[in-house]
Coordinates of C-alpha atoms and ligand atoms in Angstrom, one line a residue:
Chain A
M68 CA 153.6 104.7 136.9
K69 CA 150.2 104.1 137.2
K70 CA 149.0 100.5 137.5
A71 CA 145.3 98.7 136.5
E72 CA 144.8 95.2 136.2
L73 CA 142.1 95.9 133.2
V74 CA 142.8 99.2 130.8
I75 CA 139.7 99.5 128.6
V76 CA 140.7 101.8 125.4
G77 CA 137.7 103.9 124.2
G78 CA 134.4 104.3 126.3
G79 CA 131.6 103.5 124.1
P80 CA 128.8 101.0 124.6
A81 CA 131.2 98.3 124.2
G82 CA 134.1 99.8 126.4
L83 CA 131.6 100.6 129.0
S84 CA 129.7 97.4 129.3
C85 CA 132.9 95.5 129.8
A86 CA 134.2 98.2 132.1
I87 CA 130.5 97.5 134.2
E88 CA 130.7 93.5 133.9
A89 CA 134.2 93.3 135.0
A90 CA 134.2 96.2 138.0
R91 CA 130.9 94.0 139.2
L92 CA 133.0 90.9 139.3
G93 CA 135.8 92.9 141.4
A94 CA 138.4 93.9 138.4
K95 CA 140.0 97.2 139.0
V96 CA 139.3 99.4 135.8
L97 CA 140.8 102.1 134.3
V98 CA 138.5 103.3 131.3
I99 CA 140.8 105.5 128.8
D100 CA 138.5 107.9 126.1
E101 CA 139.8 110.9 124.1
N102 CA 136.4 112.8 124.3
E103 CA 135.2 114.8 127.1
R104 CA 132.3 112.2 128.0
P105 CA 132.2 109.2 127.6
G106 CA 129.6 107.2 125.6
G107 CA 130.9 106.7 122.3
Q108 CA 128.0 107.0 119.5
L109 CA 125.6 106.5 122.0
F110 CA 125.1 109.8 122.6
K111 CA 124.4 111.1 119.1
Q112 CA 121.8 108.2 118.6
I113 CA 118.3 109.9 119.3
H114 CA 115.8 107.0 117.8
K115 CA 114.9 104.4 119.1
F116 CA 116.6 101.1 119.0
F117 CA 115.9 97.9 117.8
G118 CA 115.9 94.2 119.2
S119 CA 114.0 92.7 122.2
R120 CA 113.2 94.3 125.5
E121 CA 116.4 92.5 127.0
H122 CA 118.4 94.2 124.6
Q123 CA 116.6 97.9 125.6
A124 CA 114.4 97.9 122.2
G125 CA 112.8 101.1 122.1
V126 CA 114.7 102.7 124.6
R127 CA 116.7 105.7 122.9
G128 CA 120.4 105.3 122.1
I129 CA 121.1 108.6 124.4
D130 CA 119.0 107.1 127.1
I131 CA 121.3 103.5 127.0
G132 CA 124.3 106.1 127.2
T133 CA 123.1 107.6 130.5
K134 CA 122.0 104.4 132.0
L135 CA 125.5 103.3 131.3
L136 CA 127.5 106.0 133.0
E137 CA 125.0 106.0 136.0
E138 CA 126.0 102.6 136.7
T139 CA 130.2 103.5 135.4
A140 CA 129.3 106.0 138.6
I141 CA 128.0 103.6 140.9
L142 CA 130.7 100.9 140.3
G143 CA 133.0 103.6 141.1
I144 CA 135.1 103.1 137.8
E145 CA 137.5 105.3 137.0
V146 CA 137.5 107.3 133.8
W147 CA 140.1 109.5 132.3
L148 CA 138.6 111.7 129.8
N149 CA 140.4 114.1 127.4
S150 CA 142.5 111.3 126.9
E151 CA 143.9 109.4 124.0
V152 CA 146.1 106.3 123.8
V153 CA 148.6 106.9 121.3
G154 CA 150.4 103.4 121.8
I155 CA 150.7 100.4 123.3
S156 CA 153.7 98.1 124.2
K157 CA 154.1 94.5 124.0
D158 CA 154.6 94.2 127.8
K159 CA 151.3 96.4 127.7
H160 CA 152.4 99.6 128.7
I161 CA 150.2 102.3 127.6
W162 CA 151.0 105.5 126.9
V163 CA 148.1 108.1 127.0
V164 CA 148.2 112.0 126.1
K165 CA 145.5 113.7 128.4
D166 CA 144.2 117.0 127.7
G167 CA 146.4 116.9 124.3
K168 CA 149.5 118.2 126.3
T169 CA 150.5 115.8 129.4
S170 CA 152.4 112.6 128.7
L171 CA 151.3 109.6 130.9
K172 CA 152.2 106.0 131.1
V173 CA 150.0 102.8 132.6
E174 CA 150.8 99.2 132.9
A175 CA 147.7 96.9 132.7
D176 CA 147.4 93.4 133.3
K177 CA 144.5 92.8 130.6
I178 CA 143.6 95.3 128.0
V179 CA 140.4 95.8 125.8
L180 CA 140.9 97.3 122.7
S181 CA 137.0 99.2 122.4
T182 CA 138.2 101.8 120.0
G183 CA 135.3 101.5 117.6
A184 CA 135.4 102.8 113.7
I185 CA 135.8 105.2 111.6
E186 CA 133.9 106.8 108.6
N187 CA 135.0 105.7 105.0
S188 CA 135.3 108.8 102.8
L189 CA 134.6 109.1 99.3
N190 CA 136.8 111.0 96.8
F191 CA 135.0 112.9 94.2
P192 CA 135.7 116.6 92.3
G193 CA 135.0 119.4 95.3
W194 CA 135.1 116.8 98.1
T195 CA 137.1 118.9 99.9
L196 CA 135.1 121.8 99.8
P197 CA 133.5 123.2 103.2
G198 CA 130.3 121.5 103.3
V199 CA 131.1 118.1 102.5
M200 CA 131.2 115.7 105.7
G201 CA 131.2 112.4 106.6
A202 CA 127.3 111.7 108.1
G203 CA 128.8 111.2 111.4
A204 CA 130.3 114.6 111.5
A205 CA 126.9 115.8 110.3
Q206 CA 125.3 113.9 113.4
T207 CA 127.3 115.0 115.9
M208 CA 126.5 118.9 115.0
I209 CA 123.1 118.3 114.8
N210 CA 122.9 116.0 118.2
I211 CA 125.4 116.9 120.1
H212 CA 126.2 120.6 119.3
R213 CA 122.4 121.2 118.3
V214 CA 123.6 123.4 114.9
T215 CA 122.4 122.4 111.6
P216 CA 125.3 121.9 108.9
G217 CA 123.1 123.3 106.3
D218 CA 119.6 123.9 105.0
R219 CA 119.7 121.6 101.8
V220 CA 121.6 118.2 102.4
L221 CA 122.7 115.6 100.2
M222 CA 123.2 112.1 101.5
I223 CA 125.4 109.5 99.9
G224 CA 124.3 106.0 101.1
S225 CA 121.4 104.3 102.0
G226 CA 122.7 102.4 104.8
N227 CA 121.2 102.6 108.2
V228 CA 123.6 105.5 108.9
G229 CA 122.8 107.1 106.1
V230 CA 119.2 107.0 106.2
I231 CA 119.0 107.6 109.9
V232 CA 121.1 110.6 110.0
S233 CA 118.9 111.8 107.1
Y234 CA 115.8 111.3 109.2
Q235 CA 117.6 113.3 112.0
L236 CA 118.8 116.0 109.9
L237 CA 115.0 116.6 108.8
Q238 CA 114.0 116.7 112.8
A239 CA 116.7 118.7 113.3
G240 CA 115.0 121.1 110.6
A241 CA 117.0 120.7 107.6
E242 CA 116.0 119.5 104.5
V243 CA 117.3 116.0 102.7
A244 CA 117.4 117.0 98.6
A245 CA 118.1 113.2 98.1
I246 CA 119.6 109.9 99.2
I247 CA 121.7 108.4 96.4
E248 CA 122.6 104.9 96.1
A249 CA 125.3 103.0 93.9
A250 CA 124.2 100.0 94.1
P251 CA 121.1 98.6 92.6
R252 CA 119.0 98.1 96.1
L253 CA 118.8 100.0 98.9
G254 CA 121.0 99.3 101.9
G255 CA 119.4 100.2 105.3
Y256 CA 116.1 98.7 107.2
G257 CA 112.9 99.3 105.3
V258 CA 111.1 100.7 108.4
H259 CA 114.0 103.6 107.9
T260 CA 113.8 104.0 104.6
A261 CA 110.6 104.2 104.9
K262 CA 110.2 106.9 107.3
V263 CA 112.0 109.4 105.4
R264 CA 110.4 107.8 102.6
R265 CA 107.4 109.1 103.5
A266 CA 108.5 112.8 104.8
G267 CA 109.1 113.7 100.9
V268 CA 112.8 112.3 100.4
P269 CA 113.7 110.8 97.3
F270 CA 115.8 108.1 97.0
Y271 CA 118.3 107.3 93.8
I272 CA 118.9 103.9 93.2
S273 CA 122.0 103.2 91.2
H274 CA 123.4 106.7 91.0
T275 CA 126.7 108.3 92.2
I276 CA 128.1 112.0 93.0
K277 CA 130.2 113.0 89.7
R278 CA 131.5 116.0 91.5
A279 CA 130.8 119.0 94.3
L280 CA 129.6 122.3 92.8
G281 CA 131.2 125.7 94.1
T282 CA 134.1 127.6 94.8
D283 CA 134.3 128.6 98.3
R284 CA 132.1 126.2 99.7
V285 CA 129.4 123.6 98.7
E286 CA 126.9 125.1 96.1
G287 CA 125.3 121.8 94.2
A288 CA 126.4 118.3 93.7
E289 CA 126.4 116.5 90.2
I290 CA 124.6 113.2 90.4
V291 CA 125.1 110.5 87.5
A292 CA 123.5 107.4 87.1
L293 CA 125.2 104.3 87.0
D294 CA 124.9 101.2 84.5
A295 CA 124.5 97.4 85.7
K296 CA 128.4 97.6 85.8
W297 CA 128.5 100.1 88.0
Q298 CA 130.1 102.6 85.1
P299 CA 128.4 106.5 84.9
I300 CA 125.7 106.7 81.7
P301 CA 126.9 109.7 80.2
G302 CA 124.2 111.9 79.4
S303 CA 121.9 111.2 82.4
E304 CA 123.7 114.0 84.7
F305 CA 121.3 116.0 87.0
I306 CA 122.0 118.5 89.2
L307 CA 121.1 118.9 92.8
D308 CA 120.7 122.4 94.8
V309 CA 122.7 121.7 98.1
D310 CA 124.5 123.4 100.6
T311 CA 125.6 120.4 102.5
I312 CA 126.9 116.8 101.2
C313 CA 127.4 113.9 103.9
V314 CA 129.0 110.9 103.2
A315 CA 127.8 107.6 104.5
T316 CA 129.6 105.1 102.6
G317 CA 130.6 102.7 105.5
L318 CA 132.7 102.4 108.6
T319 CA 136.1 100.6 109.1
P320 CA 137.1 99.0 112.4
L321 CA 139.3 101.4 114.3
A322 CA 142.7 99.0 114.9
E323 CA 145.9 100.5 114.5
L324 CA 146.7 100.2 118.3
A325 CA 145.9 96.1 117.5
W326 CA 148.4 96.0 114.5
T327 CA 151.1 98.0 116.5
L328 CA 150.7 95.3 119.2
G329 CA 151.1 92.7 116.5
C330 CA 147.7 90.9 116.8
C331 CA 146.9 88.6 113.6
F332 CA 143.8 90.4 111.3
Q333 CA 141.3 88.9 109.0
F334 CA 140.5 90.5 105.9
V335 CA 136.4 90.2 106.6
P336 CA 134.3 93.1 104.0
S337 CA 131.3 92.5 105.6
L338 CA 132.4 93.5 108.5
G339 CA 134.5 96.4 107.1
G340 CA 137.8 95.4 106.4
F341 CA 140.8 94.2 108.7
V342 CA 139.3 93.1 112.0
P343 CA 141.7 91.6 114.7
D344 CA 141.2 87.9 115.1
H345 CA 139.5 86.9 118.1
D346 CA 138.2 83.9 120.2
Q347 CA 134.5 83.5 121.3
Y348 CA 136.0 85.2 124.9
M349 CA 137.0 88.3 122.1
E350 CA 140.9 87.8 123.3
T351 CA 142.8 88.6 120.4
T352 CA 145.9 86.3 119.8
V353 CA 148.3 88.4 121.7
P354 CA 147.7 87.0 125.1
G355 CA 145.8 89.4 127.6
I356 CA 144.4 92.0 124.8
Y357 CA 141.2 91.8 123.9
V358 CA 138.9 93.6 121.5
A359 CA 134.9 94.1 121.6
G360 CA 132.5 96.1 119.4
D361 CA 133.1 98.1 116.1
I362 CA 136.4 97.4 116.3
A363 CA 136.3 93.5 116.1
G364 CA 133.5 93.8 113.1
V365 CA 131.2 96.9 112.4
E366 CA 127.8 95.9 113.7
E367 CA 125.8 97.7 116.2
A368 CA 125.4 99.3 119.7
S369 CA 123.5 96.3 120.9
T370 CA 126.0 93.8 119.7
A371 CA 128.7 95.8 120.9
M372 CA 127.3 96.3 124.2
E373 CA 127.3 92.2 124.1
E374 CA 131.1 91.9 122.8
G375 CA 132.1 93.9 125.7
R376 CA 130.1 92.2 128.1
L377 CA 132.3 89.2 126.9
A378 CA 135.2 90.7 127.0
G379 CA 134.7 92.1 131.0
I380 CA 133.7 88.2 131.9
S381 CA 137.0 86.7 130.1
A382 CA 139.3 89.4 131.4
A383 CA 137.9 89.3 135.0
A384 CA 138.1 85.6 134.9
A385 CA 141.9 85.7 133.5
L386 CA 142.6 88.1 136.6
G387 CA 141.3 85.1 138.8
Y388 CA 137.9 86.4 139.6
L389 CA 135.9 83.9 138.4
S390 CA 136.3 80.1 138.0
G391 CA 136.4 78.9 134.3
E392 CA 133.3 77.2 134.8
E393 CA 131.8 80.5 135.6
R394 CA 133.1 81.8 132.9
E395 CA 131.8 79.5 130.5
R396 CA 128.1 79.8 131.9
R397 CA 128.2 83.3 131.8
C398 CA 129.9 83.8 128.2
G399 CA 127.2 81.0 126.9
E400 CA 124.3 83.5 128.2
V401 CA 125.7 86.2 126.4
W402 CA 126.0 84.3 123.3
D403 CA 122.5 83.0 123.0
R404 CA 121.6 87.1 123.0
L405 CA 124.1 87.5 120.2
N406 CA 122.7 85.2 118.1
S407 CA 119.4 86.3 118.2
L408 CA 120.7 89.7 117.0
R409 CA 122.6 88.2 114.7
S410 CA 119.6 86.2 112.7
G411 CA 117.6 87.5 109.9
P412 CA 118.3 88.5 106.6
Y413 CA 120.4 91.2 108.2
G414 CA 122.2 89.7 111.0
E415 CA 122.4 86.3 109.4
G416 CA 125.7 87.4 107.1
R417 CA 127.3 88.9 110.3
R418 CA 126.7 86.0 112.3
K419 CA 128.5 83.8 109.3
A420 CA 131.6 86.3 108.7
K421 CA 132.2 86.1 112.6
E422 CA 131.6 82.5 112.8
L423 CA 134.2 82.5 109.9
I424 CA 136.8 84.8 112.2
L425 CA 136.3 82.2 115.5
S426 CA 137.0 79.3 113.3
T427 CA 140.3 80.4 111.8
E428 CA 143.9 80.3 113.1
G429 CA 146.1 82.9 112.5
G430 CA 145.6 85.4 109.5
I431 CA 147.2 88.5 108.3
A432 CA 150.3 90.4 109.9
C433 CA 150.4 87.6 112.5
D434 CA 153.6 88.1 114.4
R435 CA 153.4 84.1 114.4
A436 CA 154.4 84.1 110.8
I437 CA 156.7 86.3 110.5
Chain B
M140 CA 89.9 110.1 92.9
T141 CA 93.4 109.1 93.1
V142 CA 94.8 105.0 93.1
P143 CA 96.9 103.8 95.7
S144 CA 100.3 104.4 94.4
D145 CA 102.0 102.0 92.5
H146 CA 106.0 101.6 92.6
P147 CA 109.0 99.1 92.8
G148 CA 108.7 98.8 96.6
V149 CA 111.1 99.0 100.1
K150 CA 114.1 98.2 98.6
L151 CA 114.3 100.4 95.1
S152 CA 111.7 103.2 96.6
G153 CA 112.2 103.3 100.1
A154 CA 108.6 102.3 101.1
P155 CA 106.7 99.2 100.9
N156 CA 104.3 99.5 98.5
R157 CA 100.4 98.2 98.4
E158 CA 101.3 94.4 97.8
E159 CA 104.0 94.6 100.3
V160 CA 101.6 95.9 102.8
R161 CA 99.0 93.7 102.1
N162 CA 101.4 90.4 102.4
C163 CA 102.6 91.2 105.5
P164 CA 101.3 89.5 107.9
G165 CA 100.7 92.7 110.4
Y166 CA 98.0 93.7 107.7
P167 CA 94.4 93.5 109.3
G168 CA 93.2 92.1 106.1
E169 CA 89.5 92.8 104.0
E170 CA 86.9 91.6 106.6
F171 CA 88.5 93.9 109.4
A172 CA 90.1 96.9 107.7
K173 CA 87.2 98.9 107.9
K174 CA 85.2 97.7 110.7
G175 CA 86.3 99.9 113.1
P176 CA 89.4 101.1 114.4
I177 CA 92.5 98.6 113.8
V178 CA 95.8 98.6 113.4
F179 CA 98.4 98.1 110.5
I180 CA 101.4 96.8 110.8
E181 CA 104.0 97.5 107.8
C182 CA 107.0 96.0 109.4
V183 CA 107.8 93.7 105.9
E184 CA 111.7 92.6 106.8
E185 CA 112.9 90.2 109.4
I186 CA 114.6 92.3 112.0
P187 CA 115.4 91.6 115.5
C188 CA 112.9 93.5 117.1
N189 CA 109.8 92.7 119.1
P190 CA 108.4 95.8 121.4
C191 CA 105.3 95.6 119.8
E192 CA 104.4 92.1 120.9
A193 CA 104.5 93.2 124.9
S194 CA 102.4 96.8 124.1
C195 CA 99.4 95.0 123.3
P196 CA 97.4 94.7 126.4
R197 CA 94.8 92.2 124.0
G198 CA 98.0 89.9 122.7
A199 CA 97.1 90.9 119.3
I200 CA 100.1 90.9 118.0
K201 CA 102.9 87.8 117.7
V202 CA 106.6 87.6 117.5
G203 CA 107.6 84.5 119.6
K204 CA 110.8 83.0 118.5
P205 CA 113.2 84.0 117.1
I206 CA 112.6 87.6 117.2
T207 CA 113.0 88.2 113.4
N208 CA 109.4 86.5 112.9
L209 CA 107.1 89.5 111.5
P210 CA 104.8 90.3 114.0
V211 CA 101.4 88.9 113.4
L212 CA 98.4 90.5 113.9
D213 CA 95.2 88.9 115.4
A214 CA 92.7 91.5 113.8
E215 CA 89.7 89.9 115.9
K216 CA 91.3 91.0 119.3
C217 CA 92.8 94.4 117.9
I218 CA 90.7 97.6 119.2
G219 CA 92.8 99.8 117.8
C220 CA 93.7 101.6 120.9
T221 CA 97.2 102.7 119.9
M222 CA 99.7 101.7 122.4
C223 CA 102.3 99.4 120.0
V224 CA 102.1 102.6 117.5
A225 CA 104.2 104.5 119.6
A226 CA 105.8 101.4 120.9
C227 CA 107.1 100.7 117.5
P228 CA 111.1 101.6 117.1
G229 CA 110.7 101.8 113.3
L230 CA 107.7 104.0 113.5
A231 CA 106.1 101.6 111.1
I232 CA 102.1 101.0 112.8
Y233 CA 99.4 103.2 112.8
V234 CA 95.5 102.9 113.4
K235 CA 92.5 103.6 111.2
D236 CA 89.1 104.0 111.5
Y237 CA 87.1 104.0 108.3
T238 CA 83.8 104.2 110.8
Y239 CA 85.0 107.7 112.2
S240 CA 81.6 109.7 110.7
E241 CA 79.3 108.8 107.5
T242 CA 81.9 110.7 105.5
E243 CA 85.1 110.6 107.3
A244 CA 87.9 108.4 108.4
A245 CA 90.3 108.8 110.9
I246 CA 94.2 108.2 110.9
T247 CA 96.6 107.9 114.1
F248 CA 100.2 107.8 113.1
P249 CA 103.6 108.8 114.9
Y250 CA 104.8 112.0 114.1
E251 CA 108.3 113.1 115.5
Y252 CA 108.8 116.6 114.0
W253 CA 108.7 120.0 115.4
P254 CA 106.6 122.0 115.3
L255 CA 103.9 119.6 116.3
P256 CA 100.6 120.4 114.7
E257 CA 97.2 121.5 116.3
K258 CA 94.1 120.3 117.5
G259 CA 91.8 121.5 114.5
Q260 CA 94.7 122.7 112.6
E261 CA 94.0 121.9 108.6
V262 CA 97.3 119.3 107.3
T263 CA 98.0 117.7 104.4
L264 CA 98.2 114.0 104.7
V265 CA 100.4 112.1 102.4
D266 CA 101.0 108.7 101.0
E267 CA 104.0 106.3 101.5
M268 CA 105.8 108.2 98.9
G269 CA 105.2 111.5 100.6
E270 CA 103.1 112.8 97.9
A271 CA 99.8 115.1 99.0
V272 CA 97.0 112.7 99.0
C273 CA 94.2 115.0 100.5
Q274 CA 93.5 117.3 103.4
G275 CA 92.9 116.1 106.8
K276 CA 91.8 117.8 110.2
V277 CA 93.7 117.0 113.3
L278 CA 91.8 115.8 116.0
R279 CA 94.4 115.1 118.7
V280 CA 97.9 115.4 119.3
A281 CA 99.0 113.0 122.4
N282 CA 102.5 113.3 123.5
P283 CA 102.4 111.2 126.9
K284 CA 105.9 110.5 129.0
Q285 CA 105.1 106.4 128.1
Y286 CA 105.2 107.4 124.2
N287 CA 108.8 108.4 125.0
H288 CA 108.6 111.3 122.9
T289 CA 107.0 109.7 120.1
P290 CA 103.7 111.6 119.8
L291 CA 100.2 110.7 118.0
V292 CA 98.8 112.5 115.2
T293 CA 95.1 111.7 115.0
A294 CA 93.5 113.1 111.9
A295 CA 90.1 112.7 110.0
Y296 CA 90.2 112.8 106.1
P297 CA 87.4 111.9 103.0
K298 CA 86.7 108.1 103.4
E299 CA 87.8 107.9 99.6
F300 CA 91.5 108.3 100.7
F301 CA 91.5 105.5 103.2
E302 CA 94.0 103.4 102.1
Q303 CA 96.7 105.8 100.7
V304 CA 96.7 108.0 103.6
K305 CA 100.1 107.1 106.1
S306 CA 101.3 110.7 107.5
M307 CA 101.2 114.0 106.8
R308 CA 103.4 116.8 105.4
R309 CA 105.6 118.0 107.8
L310 CA 104.7 121.8 108.9
N311 CA 107.5 124.7 108.2
K312 CA 109.3 125.7 111.2
Ligands
FAD294 C1 123.9 106.7 112.4 C2 124.5 105.4 113.2 C3 123.5 105.3 113.3 C4 123.3 104.2 114.3 N1 122.3 103.5 115.2 C5 122.1 102.4 115.6 C6 120.8 101.2 116.1 O1 120.1 102.0 115.9 N2 121.4 100.7 116.4 C7 122.4 99.9 117.0 O2 122.5 98.7 117.8 N3 123.5 100.8 116.6 C8 123.5 101.8 116.1 N4 124.6 102.5 115.3 C9 125.8 101.8 115.7 C10 126.5 101.7 117.2 O3 126.5 103.5 117.2 C11 127.7 101.4 116.9 O4 127.7 100.4 116.6 C12 128.2 101.2 118.5 O5 128.9 102.6 119.1 C13 129.8 100.6 118.6 O6 130.3 101.1 119.7 P1 131.7 100.6 120.4 O7 131.9 101.0 121.9 O8 132.2 99.8 119.3 O9 132.4 102.0 119.2 P2 131.7 103.6 119.5 O10 130.7 104.0 119.9 O11 132.3 104.1 118.9 O12 133.1 104.1 121.1 C14 134.7 104.1 120.5 C15 135.0 105.0 121.9 O13 136.6 104.9 121.7 C16 136.7 106.5 121.6 N5 139.0 106.2 120.7 C17 139.3 105.4 119.8 N6 140.4 105.5 120.0 C18 140.6 106.2 121.0 C19 142.0 106.1 121.3 N7 143.0 106.1 120.8 N8 142.0 106.8 122.8 C20 140.9 106.8 123.3 N9 139.7 106.6 123.2 C21 139.6 106.3 121.8 C22 136.4 106.8 120.9 O14 136.3 108.1 121.0 C23 134.5 106.4 121.2 O15 134.5 107.4 122.3 C24 124.5 103.3 114.7 C25 125.6 104.1 113.9 C26 125.5 105.7 113.8 C27 126.8 105.9 113.5

């Protein structure tokens, strides 16, 4: 059986940052990712990121991904691609399916789960028609595979994912017929909404989809206004001429592996739902199992990278590559940067939610509680 | 002559309205807006972001700490050099020059769409809601490496539409 000191499940910004940090400190690291190329969401993010210079503000996500891959290569970090982790036992034996056919086992001393998040779906009549897809799927098509999913798109959801993918659809040459939002206010950053608005894309707040039209594929969408209690207003329906419907209604942490390991969870709606409980070193309630990035609460790539560093530093220290004092100092530096990212009207809510997780003992589905 | 558009603002219609723009500390103010080339920063929400600050060679933009502060423009120092226009990840900055000619003003804005317009081309200029305001003539399209794939388009247009114009209508493929 293959042995590794530190196994990182998921090679997105969190996993790669974790691997780089731990490998620099001397740990033998193995990164396992199900895709043919590591980087997670980053290679789809062709827009410039926010933040300060130390958070690589102004750099496009795709370029941040390329940099992480270069560092991973320079450090000689082992990366298994096309490899899906399908199970982890309590004694840290990891079951991997490679290339969809070979079954492998890895024994790890420490494990970091950085599996990211999954898009929420939305059910409405016609939602199974070809042409209805997650906004992330549309983004993968335009920015990775370079094909547009359709000519005229309806975007459901005005959060950052909805508006950024709308902008990128325009850049790819599609039309965005409208962005609809069930809430009475738009969700995404104003600079993102302003960008698509001046490109001529209308927003409809307090509106939702009633049904998708078409028999073999999407041929239109029926939209309806909502009242103050989020109930459809009869007679307010209208039809949008679209051939594609994108759903951008939030993300949920991808935490099945943490559930099966018996980690405690907390339910935090502002972070996407059930989140594995963790401390300020990103360790879960199961010793030696860490989480980082969207699995630990849906945020952003910039925070995911910082959390990855925290997990990398902590795991390396637990493996004996760092003194307790050094761990404190290094984690403190990362925490300063995290706190500055989690400030302002958008970040404050996430900071408070994170603080709640750190200050609460145990949680739901806890082995200790059973 | 069209009136500057009035709408409920950034959280309801997507784009900041006239009041939000004018209340923002990145607005140069009446005194400086028409004196010559000057920057307009439409950054109305406190998000953690500050590349504009370091991009300014004259130290005219201040964010400071915490980085969620809105950028504050020192209009006296700004010469409208456009360095911050390409640096802003939110594409929320443009430069206008009321004094471009006797009858025309000029605007330089970020434009990340394909195809790019060409020098001399007639384009439709739009307001923050994407509504057509007037026609304009492209004076320059700059896309050097340091802009990192955010080309800047400069267009001249009638002075009477000085305030409304924010960008241009996308060109057909
Ligand atoms: C449209 C959009 C725009 C965004 N814009 C920004 C932005 O401007 N700025 C910003 O900071 N953030 C942005 N984000 C958010 C950012 O992309 C995510 O927060 C970030 O990618 C999370 O990093 P991660 O490493 O936790 O997860 P991911 O990037 O999702 O990586 C997780 C990886 O783990 C793999 N994986 C999962 N399960 C397994 C398994 N069992 N076995 C093997 N591999 C597995 C996945 O395939 C994936 O490669 C945006 C997101 C979207 C969708």
